[in-house]
Coordinates of C-alpha atoms and ligand atoms in Angstrom, one line a residue:
X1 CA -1.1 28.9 -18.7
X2 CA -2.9 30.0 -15.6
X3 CA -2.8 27.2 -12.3
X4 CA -6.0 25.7 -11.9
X5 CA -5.2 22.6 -9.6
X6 CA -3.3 21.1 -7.0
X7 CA -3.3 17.2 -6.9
X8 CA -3.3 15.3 -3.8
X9 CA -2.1 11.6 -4.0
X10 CA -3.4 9.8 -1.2
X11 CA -2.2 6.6 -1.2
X12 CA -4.3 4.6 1.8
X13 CA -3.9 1.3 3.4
X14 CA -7.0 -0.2 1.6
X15 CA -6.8 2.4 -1.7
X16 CA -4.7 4.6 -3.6
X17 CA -6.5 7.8 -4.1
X18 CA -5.9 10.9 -6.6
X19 CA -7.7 14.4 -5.9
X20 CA -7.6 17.2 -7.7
X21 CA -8.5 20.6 -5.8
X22 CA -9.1 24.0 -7.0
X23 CA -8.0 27.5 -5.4
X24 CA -10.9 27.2 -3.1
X25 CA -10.1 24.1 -1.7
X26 CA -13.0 22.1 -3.3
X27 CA -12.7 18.7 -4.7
X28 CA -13.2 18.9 -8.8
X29 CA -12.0 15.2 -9.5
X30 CA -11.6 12.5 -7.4
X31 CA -10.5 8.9 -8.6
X32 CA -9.8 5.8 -5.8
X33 CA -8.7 2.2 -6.8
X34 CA -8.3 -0.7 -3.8
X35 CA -5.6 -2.8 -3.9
X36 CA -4.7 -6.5 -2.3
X37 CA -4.0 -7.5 1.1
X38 CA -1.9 -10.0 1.4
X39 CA -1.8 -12.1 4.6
X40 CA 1.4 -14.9 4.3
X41 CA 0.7 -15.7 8.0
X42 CA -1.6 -15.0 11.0
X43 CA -0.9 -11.4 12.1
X44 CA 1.3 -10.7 9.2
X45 CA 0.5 -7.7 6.6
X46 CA 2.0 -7.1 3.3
X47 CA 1.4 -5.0 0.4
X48 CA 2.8 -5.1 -3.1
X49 CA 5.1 -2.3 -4.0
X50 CA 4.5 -2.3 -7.8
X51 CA 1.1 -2.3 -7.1
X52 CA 1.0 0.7 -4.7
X53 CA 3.2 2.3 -7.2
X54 CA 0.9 1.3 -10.2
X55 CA -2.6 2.3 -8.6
X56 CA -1.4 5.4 -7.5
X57 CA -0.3 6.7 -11.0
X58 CA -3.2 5.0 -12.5
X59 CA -6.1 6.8 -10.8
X60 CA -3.7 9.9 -10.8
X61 CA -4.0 9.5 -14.8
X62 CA -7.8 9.2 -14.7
X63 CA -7.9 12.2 -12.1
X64 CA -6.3 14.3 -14.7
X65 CA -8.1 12.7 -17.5
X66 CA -11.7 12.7 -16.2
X67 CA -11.2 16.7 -15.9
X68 CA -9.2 17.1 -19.0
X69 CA -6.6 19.1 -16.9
X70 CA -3.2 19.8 -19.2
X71 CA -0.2 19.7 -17.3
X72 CA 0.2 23.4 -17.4
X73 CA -3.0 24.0 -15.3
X74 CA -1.0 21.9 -12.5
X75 CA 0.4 23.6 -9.8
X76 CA 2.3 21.2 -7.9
X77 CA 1.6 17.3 -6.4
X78 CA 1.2 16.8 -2.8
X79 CA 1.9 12.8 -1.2
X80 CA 0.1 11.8 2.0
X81 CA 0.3 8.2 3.0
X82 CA -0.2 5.4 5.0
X83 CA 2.3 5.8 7.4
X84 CA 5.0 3.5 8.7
X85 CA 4.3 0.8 6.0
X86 CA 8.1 0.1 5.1
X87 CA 8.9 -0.5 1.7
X88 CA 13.0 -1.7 1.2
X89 CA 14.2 -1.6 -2.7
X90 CA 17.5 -2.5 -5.3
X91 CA 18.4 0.9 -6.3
X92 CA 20.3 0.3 -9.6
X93 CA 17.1 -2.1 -10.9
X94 CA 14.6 0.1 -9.0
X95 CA 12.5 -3.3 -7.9
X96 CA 11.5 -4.0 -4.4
X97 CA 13.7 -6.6 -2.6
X98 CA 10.3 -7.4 -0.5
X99 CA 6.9 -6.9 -0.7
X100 CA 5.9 -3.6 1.9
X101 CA 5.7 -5.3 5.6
X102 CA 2.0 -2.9 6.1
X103 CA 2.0 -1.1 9.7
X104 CA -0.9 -3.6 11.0
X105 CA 2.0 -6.3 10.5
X106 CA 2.7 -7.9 14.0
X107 CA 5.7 -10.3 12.2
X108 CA 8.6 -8.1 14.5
X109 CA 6.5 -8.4 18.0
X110 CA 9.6 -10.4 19.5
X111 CA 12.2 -8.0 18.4
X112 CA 10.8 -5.3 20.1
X113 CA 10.2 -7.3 23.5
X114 CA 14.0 -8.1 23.0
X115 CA 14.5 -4.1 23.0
X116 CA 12.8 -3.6 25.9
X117 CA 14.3 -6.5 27.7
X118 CA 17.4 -4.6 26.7
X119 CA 16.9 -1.4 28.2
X120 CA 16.7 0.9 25.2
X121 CA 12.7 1.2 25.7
X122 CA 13.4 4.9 27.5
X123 CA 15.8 5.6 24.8
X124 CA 13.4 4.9 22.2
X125 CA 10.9 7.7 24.2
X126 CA 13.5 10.3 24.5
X127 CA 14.8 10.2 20.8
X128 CA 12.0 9.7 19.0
X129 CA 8.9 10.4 20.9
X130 CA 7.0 7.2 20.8
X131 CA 6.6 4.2 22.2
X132 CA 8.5 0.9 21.4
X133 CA 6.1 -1.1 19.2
X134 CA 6.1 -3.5 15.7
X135 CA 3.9 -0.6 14.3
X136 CA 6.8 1.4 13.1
X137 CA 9.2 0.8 10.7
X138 CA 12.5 0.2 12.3
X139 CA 11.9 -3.6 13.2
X140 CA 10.4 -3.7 10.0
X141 CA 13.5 -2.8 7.8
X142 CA 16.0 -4.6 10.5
X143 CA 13.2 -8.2 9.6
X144 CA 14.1 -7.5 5.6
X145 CA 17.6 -7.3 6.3
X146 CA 17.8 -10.6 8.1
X147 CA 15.4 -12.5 6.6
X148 CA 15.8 -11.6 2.6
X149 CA 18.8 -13.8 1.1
X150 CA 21.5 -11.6 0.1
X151 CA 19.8 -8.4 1.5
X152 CA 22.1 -7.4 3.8
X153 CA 25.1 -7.7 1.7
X154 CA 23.6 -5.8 -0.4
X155 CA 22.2 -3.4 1.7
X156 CA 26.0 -3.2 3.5
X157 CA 27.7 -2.0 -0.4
X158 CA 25.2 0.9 -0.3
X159 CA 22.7 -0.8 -3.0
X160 CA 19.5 -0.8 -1.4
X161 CA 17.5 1.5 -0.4
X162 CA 14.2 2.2 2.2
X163 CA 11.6 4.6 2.4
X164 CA 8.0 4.7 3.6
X165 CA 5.0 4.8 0.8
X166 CA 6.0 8.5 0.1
X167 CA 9.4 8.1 -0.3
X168 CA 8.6 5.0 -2.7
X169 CA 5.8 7.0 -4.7
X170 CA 8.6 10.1 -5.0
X171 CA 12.0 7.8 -6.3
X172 CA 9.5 6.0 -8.7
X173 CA 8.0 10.0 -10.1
X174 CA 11.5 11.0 -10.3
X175 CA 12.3 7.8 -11.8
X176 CA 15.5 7.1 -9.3
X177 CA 16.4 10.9 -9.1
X178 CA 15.2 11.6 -5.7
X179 CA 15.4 9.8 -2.4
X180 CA 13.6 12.2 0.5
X181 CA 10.7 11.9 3.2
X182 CA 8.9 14.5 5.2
X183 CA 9.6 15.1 8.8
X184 CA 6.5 13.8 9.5
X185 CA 6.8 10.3 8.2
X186 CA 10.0 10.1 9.3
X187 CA 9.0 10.5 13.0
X188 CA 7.4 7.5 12.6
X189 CA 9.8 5.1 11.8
X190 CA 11.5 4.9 15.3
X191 CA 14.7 5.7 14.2
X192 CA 14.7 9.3 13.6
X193 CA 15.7 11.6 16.5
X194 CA 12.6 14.2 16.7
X195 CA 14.2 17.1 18.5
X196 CA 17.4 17.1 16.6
X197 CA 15.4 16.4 13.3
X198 CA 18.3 14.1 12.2
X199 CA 18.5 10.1 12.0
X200 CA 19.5 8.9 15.2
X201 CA 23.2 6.6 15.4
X202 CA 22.2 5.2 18.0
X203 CA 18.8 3.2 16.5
X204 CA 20.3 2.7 13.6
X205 CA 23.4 0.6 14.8
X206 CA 21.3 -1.3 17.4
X207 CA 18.9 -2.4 14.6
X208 CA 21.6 -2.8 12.0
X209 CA 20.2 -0.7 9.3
X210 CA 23.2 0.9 7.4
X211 CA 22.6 4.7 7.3
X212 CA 22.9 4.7 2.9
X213 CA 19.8 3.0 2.9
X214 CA 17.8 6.1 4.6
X215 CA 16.7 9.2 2.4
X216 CA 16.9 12.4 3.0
X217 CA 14.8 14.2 5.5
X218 CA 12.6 17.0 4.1
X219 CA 10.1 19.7 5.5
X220 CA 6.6 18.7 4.9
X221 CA 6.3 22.0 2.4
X222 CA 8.8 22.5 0.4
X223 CA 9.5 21.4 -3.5
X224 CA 11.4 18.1 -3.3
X225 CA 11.9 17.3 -7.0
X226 CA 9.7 17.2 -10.6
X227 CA 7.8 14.6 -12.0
X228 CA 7.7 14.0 -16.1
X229 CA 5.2 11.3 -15.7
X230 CA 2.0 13.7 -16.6
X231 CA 3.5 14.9 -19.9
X232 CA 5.1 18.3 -18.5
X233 CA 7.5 18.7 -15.6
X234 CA 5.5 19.5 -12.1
X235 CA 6.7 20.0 -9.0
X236 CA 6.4 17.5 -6.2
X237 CA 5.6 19.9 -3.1
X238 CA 3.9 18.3 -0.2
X239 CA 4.6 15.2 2.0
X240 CA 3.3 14.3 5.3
X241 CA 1.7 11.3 6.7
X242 CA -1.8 10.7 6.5
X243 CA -2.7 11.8 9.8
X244 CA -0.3 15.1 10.1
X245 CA -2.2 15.6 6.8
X246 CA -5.5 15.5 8.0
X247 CA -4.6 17.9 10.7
X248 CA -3.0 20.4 8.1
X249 CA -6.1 20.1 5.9
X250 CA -8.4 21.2 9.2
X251 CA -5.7 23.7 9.3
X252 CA -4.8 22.7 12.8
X253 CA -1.9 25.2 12.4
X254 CA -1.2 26.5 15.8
X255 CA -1.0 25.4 19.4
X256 CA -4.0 24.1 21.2
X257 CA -5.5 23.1 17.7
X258 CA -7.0 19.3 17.4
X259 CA -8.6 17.4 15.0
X260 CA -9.8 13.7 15.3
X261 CA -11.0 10.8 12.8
X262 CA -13.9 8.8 13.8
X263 CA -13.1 6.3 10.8
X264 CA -12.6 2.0 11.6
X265 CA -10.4 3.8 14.3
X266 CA -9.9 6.8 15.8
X267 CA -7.1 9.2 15.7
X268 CA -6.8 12.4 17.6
X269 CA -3.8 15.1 17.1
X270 CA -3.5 18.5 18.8
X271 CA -1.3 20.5 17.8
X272 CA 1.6 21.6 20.2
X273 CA 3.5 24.4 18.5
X274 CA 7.3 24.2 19.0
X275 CA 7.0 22.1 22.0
X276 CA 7.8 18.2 21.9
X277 CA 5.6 17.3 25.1
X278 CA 6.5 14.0 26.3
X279 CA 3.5 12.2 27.7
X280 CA 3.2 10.1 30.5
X281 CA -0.1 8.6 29.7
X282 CA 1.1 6.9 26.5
X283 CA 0.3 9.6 24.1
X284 CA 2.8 9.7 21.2
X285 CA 5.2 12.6 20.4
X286 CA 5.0 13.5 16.9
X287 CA 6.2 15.8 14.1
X288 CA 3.3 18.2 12.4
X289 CA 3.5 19.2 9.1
X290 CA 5.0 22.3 8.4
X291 CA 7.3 24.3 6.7
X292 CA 10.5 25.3 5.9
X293 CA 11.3 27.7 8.5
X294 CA 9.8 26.0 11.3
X295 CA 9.4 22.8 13.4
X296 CA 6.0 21.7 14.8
X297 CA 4.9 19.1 17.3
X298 CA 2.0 17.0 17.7
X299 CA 0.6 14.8 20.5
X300 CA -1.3 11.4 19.1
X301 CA -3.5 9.1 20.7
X302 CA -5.4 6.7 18.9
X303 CA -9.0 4.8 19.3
X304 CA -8.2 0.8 18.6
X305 CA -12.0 0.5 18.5
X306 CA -14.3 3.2 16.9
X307 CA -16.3 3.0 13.5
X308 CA -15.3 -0.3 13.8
X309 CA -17.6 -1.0 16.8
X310 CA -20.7 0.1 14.8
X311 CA -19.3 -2.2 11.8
X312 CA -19.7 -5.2 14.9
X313 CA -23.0 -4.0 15.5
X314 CA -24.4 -4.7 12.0
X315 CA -22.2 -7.6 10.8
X316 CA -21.6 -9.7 13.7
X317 CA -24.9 -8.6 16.6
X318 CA -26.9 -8.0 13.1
X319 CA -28.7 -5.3 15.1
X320 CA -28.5 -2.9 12.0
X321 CA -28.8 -2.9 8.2
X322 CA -26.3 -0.1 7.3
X323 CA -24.0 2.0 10.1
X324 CA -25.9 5.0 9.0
X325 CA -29.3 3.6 10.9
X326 CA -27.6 3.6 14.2
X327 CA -28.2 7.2 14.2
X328 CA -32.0 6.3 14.3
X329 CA -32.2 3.3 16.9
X330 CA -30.1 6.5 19.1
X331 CA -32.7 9.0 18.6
X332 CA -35.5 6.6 19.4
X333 CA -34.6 6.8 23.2
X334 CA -33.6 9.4 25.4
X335 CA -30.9 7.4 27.2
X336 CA -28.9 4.2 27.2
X337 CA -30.8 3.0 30.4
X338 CA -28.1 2.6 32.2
X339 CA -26.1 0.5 29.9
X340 CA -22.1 1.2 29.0
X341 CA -20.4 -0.9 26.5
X342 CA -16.7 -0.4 26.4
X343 CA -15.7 -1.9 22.7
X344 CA -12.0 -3.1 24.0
X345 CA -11.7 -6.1 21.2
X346 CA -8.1 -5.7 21.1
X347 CA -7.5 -4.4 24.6
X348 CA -7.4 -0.5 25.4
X349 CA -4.3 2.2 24.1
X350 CA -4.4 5.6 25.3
X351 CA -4.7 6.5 28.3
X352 CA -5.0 3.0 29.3
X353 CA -2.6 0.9 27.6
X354 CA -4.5 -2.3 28.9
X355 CA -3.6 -4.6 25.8
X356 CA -5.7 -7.9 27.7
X357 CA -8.6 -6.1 28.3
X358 CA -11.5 -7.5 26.6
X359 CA -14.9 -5.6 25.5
X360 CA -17.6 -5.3 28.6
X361 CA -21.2 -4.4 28.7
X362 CA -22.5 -3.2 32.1
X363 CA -25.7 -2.2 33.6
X364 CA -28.4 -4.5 31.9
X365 CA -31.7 -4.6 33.2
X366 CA -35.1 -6.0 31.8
X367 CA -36.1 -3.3 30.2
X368 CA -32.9 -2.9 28.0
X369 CA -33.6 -2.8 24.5
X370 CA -32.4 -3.2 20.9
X371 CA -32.2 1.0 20.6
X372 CA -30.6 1.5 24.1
X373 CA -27.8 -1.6 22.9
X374 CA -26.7 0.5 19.5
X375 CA -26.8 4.1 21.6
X376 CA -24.4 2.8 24.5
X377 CA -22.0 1.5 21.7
X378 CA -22.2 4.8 19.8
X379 CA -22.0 6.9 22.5
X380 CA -18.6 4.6 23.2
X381 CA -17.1 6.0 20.5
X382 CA -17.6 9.7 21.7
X383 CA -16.2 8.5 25.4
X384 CA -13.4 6.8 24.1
X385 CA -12.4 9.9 22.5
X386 CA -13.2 12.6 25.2
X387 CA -10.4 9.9 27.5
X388 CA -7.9 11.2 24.8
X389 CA -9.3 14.9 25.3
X390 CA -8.5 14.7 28.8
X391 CA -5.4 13.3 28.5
X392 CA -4.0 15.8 25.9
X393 CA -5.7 18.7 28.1
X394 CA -3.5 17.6 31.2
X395 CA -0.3 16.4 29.5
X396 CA -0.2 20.0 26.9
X397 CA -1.4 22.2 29.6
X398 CA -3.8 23.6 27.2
X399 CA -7.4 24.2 26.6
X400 CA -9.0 22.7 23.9
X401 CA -11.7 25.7 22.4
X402 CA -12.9 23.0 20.2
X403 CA -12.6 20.1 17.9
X404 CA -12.6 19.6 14.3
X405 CA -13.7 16.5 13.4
X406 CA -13.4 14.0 10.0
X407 CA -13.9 10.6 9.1
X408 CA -17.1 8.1 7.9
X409 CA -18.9 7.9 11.5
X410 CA -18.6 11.7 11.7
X411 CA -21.3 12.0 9.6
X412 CA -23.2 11.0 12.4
X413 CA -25.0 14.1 13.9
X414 CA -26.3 12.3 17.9
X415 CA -22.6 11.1 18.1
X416 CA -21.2 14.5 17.6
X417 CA -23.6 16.1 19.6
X418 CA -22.8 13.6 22.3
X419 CA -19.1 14.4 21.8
X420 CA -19.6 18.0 22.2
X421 CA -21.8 17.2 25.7
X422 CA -19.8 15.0 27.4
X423 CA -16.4 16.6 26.4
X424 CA -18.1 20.8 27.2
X425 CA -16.5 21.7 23.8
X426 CA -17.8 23.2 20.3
X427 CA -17.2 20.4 17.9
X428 CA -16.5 21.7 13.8
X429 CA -17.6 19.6 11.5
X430 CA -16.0 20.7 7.7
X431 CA -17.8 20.8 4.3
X432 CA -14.9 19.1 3.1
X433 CA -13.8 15.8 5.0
X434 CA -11.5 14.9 2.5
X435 CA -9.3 16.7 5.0
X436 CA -5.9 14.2 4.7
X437 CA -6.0 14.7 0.4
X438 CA -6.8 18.2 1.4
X439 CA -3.9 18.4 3.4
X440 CA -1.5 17.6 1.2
X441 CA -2.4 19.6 -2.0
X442 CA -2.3 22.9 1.0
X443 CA 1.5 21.8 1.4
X444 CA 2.2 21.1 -2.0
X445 CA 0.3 24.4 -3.0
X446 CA 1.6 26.7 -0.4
X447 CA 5.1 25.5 -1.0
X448 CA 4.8 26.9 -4.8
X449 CA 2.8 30.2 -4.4
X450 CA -0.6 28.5 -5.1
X451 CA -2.0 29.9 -2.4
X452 CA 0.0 33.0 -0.7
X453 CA -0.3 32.1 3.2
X454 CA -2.3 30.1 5.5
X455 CA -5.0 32.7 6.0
X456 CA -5.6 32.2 2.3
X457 CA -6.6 28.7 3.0
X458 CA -8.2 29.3 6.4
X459 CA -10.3 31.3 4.5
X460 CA -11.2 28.0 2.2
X461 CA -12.3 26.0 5.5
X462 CA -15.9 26.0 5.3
X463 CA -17.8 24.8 8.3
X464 CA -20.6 22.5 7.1
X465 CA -22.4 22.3 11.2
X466 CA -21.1 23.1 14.7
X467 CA -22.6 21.0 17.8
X468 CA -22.5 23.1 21.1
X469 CA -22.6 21.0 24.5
X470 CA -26.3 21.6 25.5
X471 CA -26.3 19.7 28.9
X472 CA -25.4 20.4 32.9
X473 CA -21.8 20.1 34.8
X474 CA -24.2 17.1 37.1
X475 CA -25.4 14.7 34.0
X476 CA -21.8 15.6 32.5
X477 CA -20.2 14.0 35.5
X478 CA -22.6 11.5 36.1
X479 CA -22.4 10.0 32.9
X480 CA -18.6 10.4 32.9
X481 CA -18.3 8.5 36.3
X482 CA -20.6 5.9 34.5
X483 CA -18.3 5.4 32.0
X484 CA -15.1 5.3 34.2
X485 CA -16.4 2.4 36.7
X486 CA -17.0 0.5 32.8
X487 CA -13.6 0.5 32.2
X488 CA -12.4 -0.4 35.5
X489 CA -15.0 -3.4 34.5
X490 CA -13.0 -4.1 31.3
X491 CA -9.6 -3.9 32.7
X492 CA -10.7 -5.9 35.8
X493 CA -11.8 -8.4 33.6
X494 CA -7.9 -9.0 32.1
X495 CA -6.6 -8.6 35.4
X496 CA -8.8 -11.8 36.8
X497 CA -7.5 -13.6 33.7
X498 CA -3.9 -13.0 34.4
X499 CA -4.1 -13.8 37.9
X500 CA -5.8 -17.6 36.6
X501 CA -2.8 -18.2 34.3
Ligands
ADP1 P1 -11.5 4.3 7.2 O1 -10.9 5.4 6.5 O2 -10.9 3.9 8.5 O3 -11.8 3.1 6.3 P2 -14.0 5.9 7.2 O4 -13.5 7.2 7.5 O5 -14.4 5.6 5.7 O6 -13.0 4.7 7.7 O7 -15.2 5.5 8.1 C1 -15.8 4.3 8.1 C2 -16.3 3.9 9.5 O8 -17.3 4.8 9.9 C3 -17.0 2.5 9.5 O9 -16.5 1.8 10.6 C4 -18.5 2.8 9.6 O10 -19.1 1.8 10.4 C5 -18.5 4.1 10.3 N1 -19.7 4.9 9.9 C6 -20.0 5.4 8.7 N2 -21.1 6.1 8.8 C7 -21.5 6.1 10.0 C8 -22.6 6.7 10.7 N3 -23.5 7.5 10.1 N4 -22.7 6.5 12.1 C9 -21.8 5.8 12.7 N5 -20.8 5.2 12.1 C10 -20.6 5.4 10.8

């Protein structure tokens, strides 16, 4: 029978998702199922393994169903995922040994101030290209092993195993069979050596994770194994994190290419070919998706504070109904009046990395109103991300010819068109922004003939509307020095604290 589909399992912090795409890249069915949160403690996140495990095949089922797609029509399966989110299990009974410590989880904070305090912090750099933090798995796996009973005996006669979500969702579709992860989610677990593309000694002793407990480390595309769970045998194709997948699925395939997710947060990646650029300015070095025959790089930088910050303005200020009208109190004036609002609730990352700075609102005046309040916090969003422009553009040594963009608050048409001013670059905006599912169903497809090459699938990447910067090299810099003496204002503010304590 002919191959009609690719399906993309996206398997989110918040939601397991199943899409199905046809040849042309467009969504034909779509199913999405949340799932609990569970917070044991302040600052601890967990998830449930059976339950990531359960959703995912359950919407994948009503994907499949809701389309009455036989198994035959199905090219391959592609797996994106929340990354990092570590997931430790038996492997003779197949059941978890712990629930998934989530990548939000704060739990390992002291462990990783005790590998600094020990001097491995520029090892952790060089190796694996980011920088020392709880977010990534190692200090995750090393908590399970010390704090499970009879974990790391266990773990020590070879019978557990670890993997992040992919790696779970994969063992459980091959029902034990296969143990793998992509390059990309591997480069996020702090123990895998990014140049070599091998798991580093090194990590793994100092954390004492035994190396039987790791799977095997796979190219983004490529066929990994076969699933039997949909009634035939299909192959499983694709892997890659969710936001190497994203960039895949804006088919940010070459050097110099960048996309970036205005969702709760912000993520930016650019692409840097077959070039691991080490930042200086806290940027992360990372693994892109790609194939077989050849490694790519990324640089990351990530937005603590983005959607997130118009979510603030209608929950907590109450200053809108739904995050949609903020496009509406923008329009209604011409300016902010002078006002910045720097939305640094959890401190700043990149290029900052001021974790005590606090949010700050400068410039009020009488006349300051309502609209001028809601356009200084959008237009944060766009600022905040053209800091992460400038960063990339110095530390890659490359020009950024323009930006494809994804995620809820690009919907927004003012903040794009701000973006594109203030950053002097053509912003992209997709028809399809389901770019991460996208993503994956391109690796998974490309990896089984689906679709011949990437100029096939360049071909499928439709532009919906492109925003050209419409405004001087003066008000540019003006509004950019604006913005700059804000965040000296927020990071001032931390620095005043400290010196009180
Ligand atoms: P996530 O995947 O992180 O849950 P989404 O990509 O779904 O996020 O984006 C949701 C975020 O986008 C929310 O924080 C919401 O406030 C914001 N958002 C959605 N629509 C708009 C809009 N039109 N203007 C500004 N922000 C928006």
């Amino acid at each position: 029978m002919e191959k009609k589909y690719v399906i993309a399992m996206d398997q989110g912090t918040t939601s397991s998702r199943a899409v199905l795409f046809d040849r042309q890249g467009r969504i034909v069915s779509m199913v999405q199922k949340e799932f609990r949160q569970i917070f044991p403690k302040p600052g601890w996140v967990e998830h449930d393994p059976m339950e990531i495990w359960s959703t995912q095949m359950g919407v994948t089922m009503e994907a499949i169903q809701k389309i009455d797609a036989k198994t035959d029509e199905i090219a391959a399966i592609g797996i994106t995922n929340q990354r990092e989110t570590t997931v430790v299990w038996d492997a003779e009974t197949g059941r978890p040994v712990y629930n998934a410590i989530v990548w939000q989880c704060r739990r390992t904070s002291d462990m990783i101030d005790k590998l600094k305090a020990d001097g491995m912090g520029d090892y952790v750099r060089e190796k694996t290209g980011l920088v020392p933090d709880a977010y990534f798995s190692a200090s995750k796996i090393a908590w399970i092993l010390n704090n499970v009973d009879g974990a790391r005996e266990k773990a020590e006669a070879g019978r557990l195993r670890f993997g992040t979500v992919d790696s779970w969702l994969v063992w459980n579709l091959t029902d034990g069979r296969v143990h793998v992860t992509d390059r990309t989610n591997a480069s996020r677990t702090m123990l895998f050596d990014i140049h070599r593309l091998e798991w580093d000694k090194k990590l793994l002793s100092y954390f004492g994770i035994p190396e039987s407990m790791l799977p095997e480390v796979v190219p983004s595309c490529a066929v990994c194994g076969g699933t039997d769970k949909f009634g035939g045998d299909v192959p499983i194709a694709g892997i890659a994190g969710d936001q190497q997948a994203a960039l895949f699925g804006q088919c940010g395939f070459g050097p110099g290419d960048v996309k970036t997710t205005y969702g709760t947060g912000g993520f930016m990646l650019m692409n840097t070919g077959s070039d691991a650029v080490r930042s200086e300015k806290g940027l992360l070095t990372t693994v892109a998706a790609s194939g077989e025959d050849s490694v790519q790089y990324a640089l990351e930088g990530s937005v603590f504070v983005a959607g997130a910050a118009i979510q603030w303005l209608r929950d907590e200020m109450r200053m809108l109904r739904t995050s949609a009208q903020s496009e509406e109190y923008c329009r209604a004036v011409s300016d902010t009046n002078g006002v910045y609002i720097v939305p640094a609730f959890s401190g700043m990352g990149a290029p900052y990395w001021q974790q005590y700075a606090r949010g700050t609102i400068v410039g009020l005046t009488r006349g300051v109103s309502k609209e001028h309040f809601v356009r200084a916090t959008v237009e944060s969003l766009a600022y905040q991300t053209n800091d992460l422009i400038r960063a990339m553009k110095e530390e890659a040594g490359m020009a950024i010819s323009s930006l494809k963009v994804d995620g809820g608050a690009s919907a927004n048409d003012f903040l794009m068109q701000f973006q594109s001013d203030i950053s002097d670059t053509r912003i992209e905006r997709p028809s399809c922004v389901e770019t991460t599912a996208l993503g994956a169903s391109y690796l998974a497809g490309l990896a089984v003939g689906f679709w011949a090459d990437r100029d096939e699938i360049r071909r499928n990447w439709r532009c919906e509307r492109e925003f050209y910067p419409r405004i001087t090299p003066e008000e540019r810099g003006k509004l950019l020095r604006g913005w700059d003496r804000a965040v000296k204002c927020a990071v001032y503010w931390a620095k005043e604290g400290e010196d009180d304590e």
